[in-house]
Coordinates of C-alpha atoms (C1' of nucleotides) in Angstrom, one line a residue:
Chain A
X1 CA 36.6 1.5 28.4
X2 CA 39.9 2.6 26.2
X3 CA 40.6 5.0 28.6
X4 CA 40.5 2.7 31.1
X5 CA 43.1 0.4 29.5
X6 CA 41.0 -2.4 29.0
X7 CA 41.2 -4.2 25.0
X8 CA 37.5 -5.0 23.3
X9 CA 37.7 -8.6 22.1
X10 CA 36.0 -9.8 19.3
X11 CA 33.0 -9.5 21.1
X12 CA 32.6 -6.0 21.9
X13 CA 32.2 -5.7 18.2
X14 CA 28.8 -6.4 17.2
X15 CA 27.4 -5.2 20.6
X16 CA 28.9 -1.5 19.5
X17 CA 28.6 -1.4 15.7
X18 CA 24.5 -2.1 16.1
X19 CA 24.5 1.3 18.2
X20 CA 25.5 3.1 14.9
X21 CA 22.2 2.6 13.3
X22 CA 21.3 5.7 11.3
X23 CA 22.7 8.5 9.1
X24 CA 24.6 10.6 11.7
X25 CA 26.6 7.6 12.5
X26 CA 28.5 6.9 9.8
X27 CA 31.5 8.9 10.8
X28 CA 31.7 6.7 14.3
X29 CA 30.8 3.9 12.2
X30 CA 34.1 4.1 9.9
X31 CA 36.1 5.1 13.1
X32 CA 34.9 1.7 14.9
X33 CA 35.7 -0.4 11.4
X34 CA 39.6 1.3 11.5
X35 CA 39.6 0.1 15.1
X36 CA 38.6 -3.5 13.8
X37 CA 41.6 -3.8 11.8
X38 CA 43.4 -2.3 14.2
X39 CA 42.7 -5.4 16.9
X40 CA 42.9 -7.7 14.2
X41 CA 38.7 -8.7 13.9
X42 CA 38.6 -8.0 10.9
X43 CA 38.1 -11.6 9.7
X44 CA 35.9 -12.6 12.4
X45 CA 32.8 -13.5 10.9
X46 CA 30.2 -11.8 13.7
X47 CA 32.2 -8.7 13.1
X48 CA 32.1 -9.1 9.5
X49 CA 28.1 -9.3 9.5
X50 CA 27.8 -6.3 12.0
X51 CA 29.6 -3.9 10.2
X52 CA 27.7 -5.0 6.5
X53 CA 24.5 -4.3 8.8
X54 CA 26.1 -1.2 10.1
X55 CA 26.9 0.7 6.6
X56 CA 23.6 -0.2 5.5
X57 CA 21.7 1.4 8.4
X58 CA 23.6 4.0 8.1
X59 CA 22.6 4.6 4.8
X60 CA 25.4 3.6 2.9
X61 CA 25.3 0.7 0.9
X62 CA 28.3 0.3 -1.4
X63 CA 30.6 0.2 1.8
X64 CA 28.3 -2.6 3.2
X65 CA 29.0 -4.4 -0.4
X66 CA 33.2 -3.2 0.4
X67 CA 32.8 -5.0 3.6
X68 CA 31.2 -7.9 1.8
X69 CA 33.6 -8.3 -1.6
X70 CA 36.3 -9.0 0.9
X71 CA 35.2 -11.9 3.1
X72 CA 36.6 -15.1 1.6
X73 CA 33.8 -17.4 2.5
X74 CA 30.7 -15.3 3.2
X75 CA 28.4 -17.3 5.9
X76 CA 24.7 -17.0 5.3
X77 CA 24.1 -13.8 8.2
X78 CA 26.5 -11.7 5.8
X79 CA 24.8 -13.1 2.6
X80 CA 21.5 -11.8 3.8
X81 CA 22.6 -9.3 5.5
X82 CA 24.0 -7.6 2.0
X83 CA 20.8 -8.6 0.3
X84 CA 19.2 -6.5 2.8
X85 CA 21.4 -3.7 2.3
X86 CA 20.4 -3.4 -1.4
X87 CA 16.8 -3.9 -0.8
X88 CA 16.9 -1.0 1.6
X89 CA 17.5 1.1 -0.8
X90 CA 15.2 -0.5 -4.0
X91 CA 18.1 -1.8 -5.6
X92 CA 15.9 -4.7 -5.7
X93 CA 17.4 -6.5 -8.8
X94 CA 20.9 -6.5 -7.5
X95 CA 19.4 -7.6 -4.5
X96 CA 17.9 -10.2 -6.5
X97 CA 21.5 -11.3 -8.4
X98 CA 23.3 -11.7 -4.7
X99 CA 20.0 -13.9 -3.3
X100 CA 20.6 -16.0 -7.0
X101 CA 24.6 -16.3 -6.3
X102 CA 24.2 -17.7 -2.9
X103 CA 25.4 -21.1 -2.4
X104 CA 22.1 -21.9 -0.2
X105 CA 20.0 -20.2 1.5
X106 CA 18.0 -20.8 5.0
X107 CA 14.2 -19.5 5.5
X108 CA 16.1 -15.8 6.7
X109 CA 17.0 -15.0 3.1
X110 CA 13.9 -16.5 1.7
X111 CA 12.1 -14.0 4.0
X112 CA 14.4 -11.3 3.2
X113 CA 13.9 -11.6 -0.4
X114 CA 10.7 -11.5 -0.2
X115 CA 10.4 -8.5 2.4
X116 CA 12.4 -7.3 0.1
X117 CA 10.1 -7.6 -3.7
X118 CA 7.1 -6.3 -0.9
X119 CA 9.2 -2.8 0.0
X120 CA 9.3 -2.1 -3.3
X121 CA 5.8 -2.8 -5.0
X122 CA 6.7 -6.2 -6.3
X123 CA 3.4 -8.4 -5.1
X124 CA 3.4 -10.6 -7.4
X125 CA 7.1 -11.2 -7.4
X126 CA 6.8 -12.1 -3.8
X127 CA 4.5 -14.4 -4.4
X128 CA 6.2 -16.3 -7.2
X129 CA 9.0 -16.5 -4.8
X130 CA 7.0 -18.1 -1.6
X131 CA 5.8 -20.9 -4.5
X132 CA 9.4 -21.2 -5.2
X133 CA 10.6 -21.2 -2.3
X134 CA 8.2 -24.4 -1.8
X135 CA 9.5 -26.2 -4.4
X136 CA 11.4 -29.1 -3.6
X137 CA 14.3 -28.8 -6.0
X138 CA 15.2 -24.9 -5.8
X139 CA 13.2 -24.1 -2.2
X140 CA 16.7 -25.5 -0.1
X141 CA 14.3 -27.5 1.4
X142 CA 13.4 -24.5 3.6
X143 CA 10.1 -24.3 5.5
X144 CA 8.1 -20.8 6.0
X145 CA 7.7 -19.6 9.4
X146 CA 5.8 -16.3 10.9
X147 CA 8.7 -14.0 9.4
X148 CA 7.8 -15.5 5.6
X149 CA 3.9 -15.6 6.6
X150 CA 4.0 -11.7 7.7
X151 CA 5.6 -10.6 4.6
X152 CA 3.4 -12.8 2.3
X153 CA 0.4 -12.0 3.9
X154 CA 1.1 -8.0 3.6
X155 CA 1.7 -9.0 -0.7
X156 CA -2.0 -10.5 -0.6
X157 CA -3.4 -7.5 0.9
X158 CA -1.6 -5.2 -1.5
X159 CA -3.0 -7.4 -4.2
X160 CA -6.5 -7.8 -2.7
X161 CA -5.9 -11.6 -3.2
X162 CA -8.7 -12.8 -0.9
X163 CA -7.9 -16.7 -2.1
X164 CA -3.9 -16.4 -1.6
X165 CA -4.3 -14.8 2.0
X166 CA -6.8 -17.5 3.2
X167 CA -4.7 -19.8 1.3
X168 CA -2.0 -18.7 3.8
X169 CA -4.1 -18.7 6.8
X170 CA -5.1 -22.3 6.5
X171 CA -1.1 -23.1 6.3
X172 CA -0.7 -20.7 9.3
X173 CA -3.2 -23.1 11.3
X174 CA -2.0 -26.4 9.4
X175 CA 1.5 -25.8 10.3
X176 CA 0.8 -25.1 14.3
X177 CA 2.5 -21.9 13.6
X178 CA 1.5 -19.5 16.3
X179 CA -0.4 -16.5 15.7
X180 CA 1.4 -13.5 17.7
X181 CA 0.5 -10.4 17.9
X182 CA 2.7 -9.6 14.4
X183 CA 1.3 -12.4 12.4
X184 CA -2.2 -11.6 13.5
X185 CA -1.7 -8.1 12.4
X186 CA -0.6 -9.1 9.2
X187 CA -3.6 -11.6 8.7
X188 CA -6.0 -8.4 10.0
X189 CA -4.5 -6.4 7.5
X190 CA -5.0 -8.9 4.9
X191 CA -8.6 -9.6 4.9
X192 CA -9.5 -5.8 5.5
X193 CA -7.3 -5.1 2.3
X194 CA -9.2 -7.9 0.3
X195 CA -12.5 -6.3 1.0
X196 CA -13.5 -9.1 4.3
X197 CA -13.9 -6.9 7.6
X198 CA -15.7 -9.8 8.9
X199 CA -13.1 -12.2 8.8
X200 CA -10.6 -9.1 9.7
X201 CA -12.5 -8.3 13.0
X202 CA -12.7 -12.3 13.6
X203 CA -9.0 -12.3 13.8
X204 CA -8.8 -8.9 15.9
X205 CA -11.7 -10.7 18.5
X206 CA -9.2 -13.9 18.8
X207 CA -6.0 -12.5 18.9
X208 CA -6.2 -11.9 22.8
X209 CA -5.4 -9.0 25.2
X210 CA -2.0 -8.5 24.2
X211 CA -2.9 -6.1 21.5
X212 CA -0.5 -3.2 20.6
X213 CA -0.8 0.0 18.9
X214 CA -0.3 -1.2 15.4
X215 CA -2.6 -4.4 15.9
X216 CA -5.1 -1.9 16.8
X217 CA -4.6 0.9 14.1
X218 CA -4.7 -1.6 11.8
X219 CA -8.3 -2.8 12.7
X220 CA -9.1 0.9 13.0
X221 CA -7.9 2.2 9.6
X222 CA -9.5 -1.5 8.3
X223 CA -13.3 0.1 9.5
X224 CA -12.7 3.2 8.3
X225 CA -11.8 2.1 4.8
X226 CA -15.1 0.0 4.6
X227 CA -16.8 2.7 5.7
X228 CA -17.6 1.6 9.0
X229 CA -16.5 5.0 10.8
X230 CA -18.6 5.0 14.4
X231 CA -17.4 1.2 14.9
X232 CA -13.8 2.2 13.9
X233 CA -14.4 5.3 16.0
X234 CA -16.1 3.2 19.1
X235 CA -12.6 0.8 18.5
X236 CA -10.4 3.8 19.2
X237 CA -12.4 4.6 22.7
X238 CA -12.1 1.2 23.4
X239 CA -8.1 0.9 23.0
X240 CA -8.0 4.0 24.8
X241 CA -10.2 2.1 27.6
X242 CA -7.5 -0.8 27.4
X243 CA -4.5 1.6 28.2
X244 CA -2.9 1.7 24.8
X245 CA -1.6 4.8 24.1
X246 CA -2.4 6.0 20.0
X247 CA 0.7 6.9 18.0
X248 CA 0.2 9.3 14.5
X249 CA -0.7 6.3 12.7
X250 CA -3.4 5.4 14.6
X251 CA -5.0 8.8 14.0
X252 CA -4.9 8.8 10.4
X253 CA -6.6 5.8 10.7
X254 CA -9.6 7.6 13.3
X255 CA -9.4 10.5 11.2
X256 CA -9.9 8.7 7.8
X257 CA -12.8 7.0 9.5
X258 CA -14.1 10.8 10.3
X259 CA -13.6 11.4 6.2
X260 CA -15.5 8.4 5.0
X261 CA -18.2 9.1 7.2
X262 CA -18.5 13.0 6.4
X263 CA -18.0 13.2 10.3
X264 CA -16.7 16.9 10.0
X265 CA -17.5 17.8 13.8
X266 CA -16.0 15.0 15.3
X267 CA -13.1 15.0 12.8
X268 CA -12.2 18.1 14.4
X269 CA -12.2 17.1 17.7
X270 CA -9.8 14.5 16.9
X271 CA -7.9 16.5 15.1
X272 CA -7.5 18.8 18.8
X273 CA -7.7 16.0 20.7
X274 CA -4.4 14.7 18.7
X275 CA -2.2 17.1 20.6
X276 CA -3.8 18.2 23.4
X277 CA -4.7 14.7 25.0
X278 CA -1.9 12.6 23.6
X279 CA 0.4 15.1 22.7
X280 CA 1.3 14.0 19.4
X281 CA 1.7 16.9 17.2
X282 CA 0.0 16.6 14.0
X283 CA 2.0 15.7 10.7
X284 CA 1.2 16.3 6.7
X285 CA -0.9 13.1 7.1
X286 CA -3.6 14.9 9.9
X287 CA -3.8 18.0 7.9
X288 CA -4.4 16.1 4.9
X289 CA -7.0 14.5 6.5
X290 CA -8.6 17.4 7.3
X291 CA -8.5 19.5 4.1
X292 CA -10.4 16.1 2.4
X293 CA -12.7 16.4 5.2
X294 CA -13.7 19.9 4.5
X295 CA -13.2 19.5 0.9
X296 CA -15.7 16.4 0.8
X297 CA -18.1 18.2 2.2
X298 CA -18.2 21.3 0.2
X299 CA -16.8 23.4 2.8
X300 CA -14.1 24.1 0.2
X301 CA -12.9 27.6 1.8
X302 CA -12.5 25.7 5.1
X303 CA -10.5 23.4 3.6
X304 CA -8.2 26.4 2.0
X305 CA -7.9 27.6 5.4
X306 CA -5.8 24.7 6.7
X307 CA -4.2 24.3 3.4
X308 CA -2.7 28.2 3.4
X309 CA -2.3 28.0 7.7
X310 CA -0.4 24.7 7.7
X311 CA 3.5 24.5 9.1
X312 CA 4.4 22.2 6.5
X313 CA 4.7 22.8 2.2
X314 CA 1.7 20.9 1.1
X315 CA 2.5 18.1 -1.0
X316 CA 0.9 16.0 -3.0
X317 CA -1.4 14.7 -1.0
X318 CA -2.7 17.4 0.5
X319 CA -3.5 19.1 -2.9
X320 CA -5.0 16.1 -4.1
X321 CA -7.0 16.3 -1.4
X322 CA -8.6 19.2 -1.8
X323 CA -8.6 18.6 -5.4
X324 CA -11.1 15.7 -5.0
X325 CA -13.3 18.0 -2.9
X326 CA -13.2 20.9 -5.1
X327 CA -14.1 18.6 -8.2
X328 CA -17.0 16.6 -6.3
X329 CA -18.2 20.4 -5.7
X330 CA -17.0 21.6 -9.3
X331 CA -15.1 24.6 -7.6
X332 CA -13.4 24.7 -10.8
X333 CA -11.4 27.8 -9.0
X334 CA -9.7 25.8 -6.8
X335 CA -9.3 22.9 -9.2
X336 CA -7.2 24.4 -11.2
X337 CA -4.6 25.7 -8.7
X338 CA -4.2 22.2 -6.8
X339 CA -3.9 20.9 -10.3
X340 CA -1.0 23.4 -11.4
X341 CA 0.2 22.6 -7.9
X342 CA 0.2 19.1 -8.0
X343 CA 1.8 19.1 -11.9
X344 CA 4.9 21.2 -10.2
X345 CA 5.2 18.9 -7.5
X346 CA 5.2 15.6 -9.9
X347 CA 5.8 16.4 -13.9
X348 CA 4.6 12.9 -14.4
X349 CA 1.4 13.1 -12.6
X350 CA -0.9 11.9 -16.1
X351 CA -3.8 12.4 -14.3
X352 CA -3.4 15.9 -13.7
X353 CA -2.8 17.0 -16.9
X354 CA -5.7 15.0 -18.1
X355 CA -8.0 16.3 -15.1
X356 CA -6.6 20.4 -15.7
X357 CA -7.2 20.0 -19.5
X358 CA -10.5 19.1 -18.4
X359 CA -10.9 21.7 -16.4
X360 CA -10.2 24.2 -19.1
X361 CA -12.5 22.8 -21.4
X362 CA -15.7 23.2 -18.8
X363 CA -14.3 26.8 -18.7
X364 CA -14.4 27.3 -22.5
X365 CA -10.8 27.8 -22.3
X366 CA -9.6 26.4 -25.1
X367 CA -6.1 27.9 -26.0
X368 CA -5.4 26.6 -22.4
X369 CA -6.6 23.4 -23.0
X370 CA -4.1 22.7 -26.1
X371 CA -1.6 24.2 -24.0
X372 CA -1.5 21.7 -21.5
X373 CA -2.1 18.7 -24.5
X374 CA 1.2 20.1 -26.0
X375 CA 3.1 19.6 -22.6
X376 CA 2.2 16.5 -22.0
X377 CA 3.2 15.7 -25.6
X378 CA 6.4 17.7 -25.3
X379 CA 7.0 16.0 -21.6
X380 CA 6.3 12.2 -23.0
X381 CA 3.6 12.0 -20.0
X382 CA 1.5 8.7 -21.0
X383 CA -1.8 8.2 -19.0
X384 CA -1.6 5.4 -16.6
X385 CA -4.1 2.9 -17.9
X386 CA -7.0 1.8 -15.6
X387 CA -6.1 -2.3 -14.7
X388 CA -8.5 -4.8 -12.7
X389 CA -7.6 -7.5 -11.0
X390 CA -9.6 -10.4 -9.7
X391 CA -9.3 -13.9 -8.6
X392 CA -10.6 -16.5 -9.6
X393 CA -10.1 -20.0 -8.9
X394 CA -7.1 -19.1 -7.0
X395 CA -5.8 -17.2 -10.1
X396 CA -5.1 -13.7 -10.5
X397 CA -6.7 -12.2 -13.9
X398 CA -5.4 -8.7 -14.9
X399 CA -7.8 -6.5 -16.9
X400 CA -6.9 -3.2 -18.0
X401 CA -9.0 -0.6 -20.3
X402 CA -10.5 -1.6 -23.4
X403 CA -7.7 -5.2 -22.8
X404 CA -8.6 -7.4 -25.8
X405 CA -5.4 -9.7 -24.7
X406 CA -7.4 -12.2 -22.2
X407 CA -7.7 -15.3 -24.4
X408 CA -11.4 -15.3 -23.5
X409 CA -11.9 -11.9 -25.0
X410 CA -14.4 -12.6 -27.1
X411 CA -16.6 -14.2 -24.7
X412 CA -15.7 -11.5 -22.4
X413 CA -17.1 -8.6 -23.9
X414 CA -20.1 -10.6 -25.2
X415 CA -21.1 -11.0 -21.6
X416 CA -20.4 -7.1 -21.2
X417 CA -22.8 -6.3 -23.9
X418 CA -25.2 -8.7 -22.6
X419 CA -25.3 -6.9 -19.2
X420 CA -25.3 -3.8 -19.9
X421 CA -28.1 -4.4 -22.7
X422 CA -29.9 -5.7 -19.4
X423 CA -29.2 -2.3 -17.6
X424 CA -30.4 0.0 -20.7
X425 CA -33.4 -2.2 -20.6
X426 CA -34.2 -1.1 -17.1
X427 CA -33.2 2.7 -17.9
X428 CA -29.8 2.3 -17.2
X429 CA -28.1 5.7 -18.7
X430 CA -24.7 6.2 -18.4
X431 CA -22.8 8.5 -16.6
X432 CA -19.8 10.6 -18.8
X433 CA -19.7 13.2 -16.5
X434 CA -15.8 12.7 -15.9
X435 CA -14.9 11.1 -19.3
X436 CA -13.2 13.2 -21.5
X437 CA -14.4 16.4 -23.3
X438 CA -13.0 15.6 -26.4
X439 CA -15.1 13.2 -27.4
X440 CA -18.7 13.1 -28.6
X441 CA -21.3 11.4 -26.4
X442 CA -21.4 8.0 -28.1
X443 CA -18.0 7.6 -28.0
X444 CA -17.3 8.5 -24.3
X445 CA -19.9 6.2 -23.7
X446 CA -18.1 3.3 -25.7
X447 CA -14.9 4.0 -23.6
X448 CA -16.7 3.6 -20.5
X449 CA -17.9 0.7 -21.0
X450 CA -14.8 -1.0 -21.6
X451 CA -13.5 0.3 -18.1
X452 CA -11.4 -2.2 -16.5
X453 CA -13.6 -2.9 -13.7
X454 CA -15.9 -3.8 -16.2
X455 CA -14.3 -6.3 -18.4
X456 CA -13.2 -8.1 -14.8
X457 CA -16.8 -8.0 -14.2
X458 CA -18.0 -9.7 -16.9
X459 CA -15.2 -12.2 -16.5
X460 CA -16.4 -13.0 -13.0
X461 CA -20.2 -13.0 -14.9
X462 CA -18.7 -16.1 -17.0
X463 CA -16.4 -18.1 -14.3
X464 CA -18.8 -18.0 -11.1
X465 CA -21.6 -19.1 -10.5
X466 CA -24.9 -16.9 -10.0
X467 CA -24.4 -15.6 -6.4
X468 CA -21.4 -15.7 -5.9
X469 CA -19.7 -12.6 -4.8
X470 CA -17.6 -10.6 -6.9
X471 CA -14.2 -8.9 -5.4
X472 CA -12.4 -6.5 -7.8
X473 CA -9.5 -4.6 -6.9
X474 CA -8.8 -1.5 -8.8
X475 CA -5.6 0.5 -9.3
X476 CA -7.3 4.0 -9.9
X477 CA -10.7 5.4 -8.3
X478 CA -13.8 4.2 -9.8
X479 CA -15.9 6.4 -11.9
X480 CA -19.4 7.2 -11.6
X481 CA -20.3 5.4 -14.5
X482 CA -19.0 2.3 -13.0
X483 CA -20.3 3.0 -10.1
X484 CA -24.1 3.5 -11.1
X485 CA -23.3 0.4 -13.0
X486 CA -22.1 -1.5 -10.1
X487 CA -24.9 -0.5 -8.4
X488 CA -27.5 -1.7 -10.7
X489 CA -25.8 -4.7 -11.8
X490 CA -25.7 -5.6 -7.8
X491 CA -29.5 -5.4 -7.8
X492 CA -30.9 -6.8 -11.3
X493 CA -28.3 -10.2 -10.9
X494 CA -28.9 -10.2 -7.6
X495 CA -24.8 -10.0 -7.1
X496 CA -22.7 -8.7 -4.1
X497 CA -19.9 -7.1 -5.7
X498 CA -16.9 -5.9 -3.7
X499 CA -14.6 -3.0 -5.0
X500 CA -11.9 -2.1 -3.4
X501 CA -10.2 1.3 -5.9
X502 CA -7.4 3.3 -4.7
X503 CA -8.5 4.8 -1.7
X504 CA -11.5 2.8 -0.3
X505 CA -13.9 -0.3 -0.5
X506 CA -17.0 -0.4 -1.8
X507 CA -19.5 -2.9 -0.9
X508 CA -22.6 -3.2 -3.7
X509 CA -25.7 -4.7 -3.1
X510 CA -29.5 -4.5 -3.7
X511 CA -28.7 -1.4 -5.8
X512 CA -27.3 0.3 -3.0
X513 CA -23.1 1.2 -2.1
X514 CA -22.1 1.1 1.7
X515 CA -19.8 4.3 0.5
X516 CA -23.7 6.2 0.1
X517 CA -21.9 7.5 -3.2
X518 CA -19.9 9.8 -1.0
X519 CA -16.1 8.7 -2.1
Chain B
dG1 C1' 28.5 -11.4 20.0
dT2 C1' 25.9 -11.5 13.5
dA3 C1' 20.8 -11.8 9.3
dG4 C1' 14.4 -11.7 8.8
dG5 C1' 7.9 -10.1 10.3
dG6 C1' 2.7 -6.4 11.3
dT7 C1' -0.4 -0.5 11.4
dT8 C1' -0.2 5.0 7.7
dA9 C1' -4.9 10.2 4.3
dG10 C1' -6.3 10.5 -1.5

DNA sequence: GTAGGGTTAG
């Protein structure tokens, strides 16, 4: 166009700076901002905004704020489009300052800001905001729409909040918002998250034929974590019948479902399937899939196999992975060097110290064991304390272990004692097999019974009535000792109990776990 | 001509 001797107007701006929209751009991108000034735009505000959004996708935020410090009268696109820029990256409490300067605000920077506490773990924080933002005197009279909804919703499922998302649902309907194809995703997502696949699949059946890929992973990954792999599994043939073509989410999803189901065979085919049929090549995702199929299923050499063979540097995951099989298997071999592996990946890993210290000990190998209690010392590592969380009432209650904070505490672990009294009565023995070594048999048993899961337990024991269901969302993987207690519990009180740990759901009831103690 | 939403192993 230059070459051709014809002038960009003020226009031509915004249409060329949103080209420039990652990394490799940035050069172009500072060119096209010297050509601004050079045609005099610099002070329009369309340009202003595009070339805030510009440095940002490009990965450089303090030029987007450069951009911003010199616009006289920021309008509310450049406003939100800097408090973007910063949440990007997780500077989510200057993020946080700018949203508190502004002089209003309209539903976009509301949404923004609370997109923006989502990105980076803050659930709760999100929804303090949505409640603020629908307060009369600081909300700028702004009403939520399916942008605000979408973001909310995703914080509920983090949180497991069951209430909160159908809280949100019934505003979705009360409002005459329309369910799309992104809000119903978000709503799917939700409910699987807070331990409801029924009410998940009930907003997959009425969401319509225009499902895409991602409204469909999400229902698929949703099965699979409740353990429902050959529905999940039938799902996937079915999206395939509908002409929508898979992307590498959607096969972590099918082969998760393959993992919780112990489906090692058709895992596999998957696996080939992956590449061969939809030529998407596998990523560290797949083959850590894989290695936690083997591993889970003892074939812990297998597993090695793709470990050793893979065209990527295992991380984290993929150790952990086979970590998880090696210890349900006690291939204390193989423990040991995803545990070494995974402490030289993350120095701040607690677990794995605590888990390789462990380890040592059930090899008798106790100058090693000190060894690696002196590094955590020396290395300040702390263990990162189990914490429940349930809801009650439409309230979130935190629990973590042994938590004498609650101001019902007392009550609390009276009804703990009474239960598991109950459970000793009817044999109940507990299960220390992956407490610690270092203390004697009574006392690993007292720790475990102050689990966090526990303590939320009991609180639902005292707050609900008998038959009500009990959903408690766990930051770490359940033990076995909770687990045989969850079980039993489910069948003497006659209780469904939902848990939804780190990595899965389980459903209790009559004495049995839909996970068929294979997690 | 500018700002905002959903799926992802353990």
């Amino acid at each position: 166009m230059r070459l051709h001797g014809v002038e960009p107007d003020n226009r031509t701006f915004p249409f060329l700076l949103q080209s420039l929209n990652s990394t490799p751009y940035l050069q172009s991108g500072k060119r096209i901002h010297a050509q601004v000034f050079l045609f005099g735009f610099d002070r329009d505000p369309f340009v202003q905004t595009s070339l805030i959004h510009m440095y940002s996708a490009c990965g450089n935020p303090m030029l987007a704020r450069q951009v911003f410090d010199e616009i006289a009268q920021p309008d509310l696109p450049s406003w939100n489009s800097i408090i973007n820029a910063f949440a990007k990256v997780g500077l989510i409490h200057v993020a946080r300052e700018v949203f508190d300067q502004m002089p209003q605000r309209n539903v976009i920077s509301w949404s923004c800001m609370m997109k923006a506490y989502v990105m980076c773990g803050g659930y709760k924080e999100a929804l303090g905001l949505f409640r603020e933002m629908q307060m009369s005197d600081r909300g700028d009279g702004v009403r939520p729409n399916e942008f605000t909804m979408s973001s909310i919703l995703s914080a509920c499922g983090r949180l497991g909040a069951l209430e909160h998302g159908k809280w949100v649902h019934a505003y979705i309907d009360k409002s005459g918002m329309k369910i799309d194809v992104v809000l119903g995703t978000a709503l799917m997502n939700m409910y699987a998250k807070c331990g409801s696949i029924e009410r998940a699949k009930c907003v997959f059946d009425n969401m319509g034929p225009s499902k895409d890929v991602m409204a469909w992973s999400a229902m698929i990954s949703g099965l699979a974590m409740h353990g429902h792999a050959t529905e999940s599994l039938e799902l996937f043939a079915e999206m395939i019948k509908c002409g929508v073509r898979p992307n590498a989410v959607t096969f972590v999803g099918v082969l998760c479902a393959c993992v919780h189901g112990g489906l090692i065979n058709e895992g596999k085919k998957y696996f080939r399937r992956m590449d061969e049929e939809f030529g998407i090549k596998p990523m560290i995702q797949h083959y850590g899939c894989i290695v936690d199929l083997y591993g889970r299923s003892g074939l812990i050499s297998d597993a090695w196999k793709v470990v050793i063979s893979m065209p990527m540097e295992p991380d984290v995951l993929v150790w952990g992975a086979l970590l998880s099989g090696a210890r349900m298997h006690r291939d204390v071999e193989t423990s040991e060097i995803a545990l070494k592996k995974l402490i030289q990946l993350d120095p701040t890993n607690s677990a794995a110290y605590v888990l390789l210290s462990n380890v040592y000990a059930k090899m008798g190998k106790w100058s090693e064991v000190r060894r690696v209690r002196d590094l955590m010392e020396e290395r300040g590592i702390k263990k990162v304390p189990g914490c429940s969380l349930v809801e009650v009432g439409g309230v979130l209650h935190e629990f973590f272990v042994g938590d004498d904070s609650h101001p019902e505490t007392r009550e609390i672990y009276m009804m703990l004692d009474e239960i598991m009294k109950r459970l000793k009565m009817k044999g109940f023995v507990g299960n220390t097999s992956e407490a610690l070594l270092q203390l004697d048999e009574e006392g690993k048993e007292l720790a475990l019974s102050f689990h966090s899961e526990k303590l939320a337990l009991a609180f639902c024991f005292l707050k609900t009535s008998p038959g009500t269901p009990i959903r408690i969302v766990k930051n770490l993987r359940i033990c076995c000792d909770c687990h045989d207690a969850m079980k039993m519990i489910s069948k003497e009180f006659d209780r469904e109990i939902v848990v939804r740990d780190c990595n899965r759901f389980h459903h209790f009831r009559e004495g049995l776990c839909s996970c068929k103690d294979y997690w």
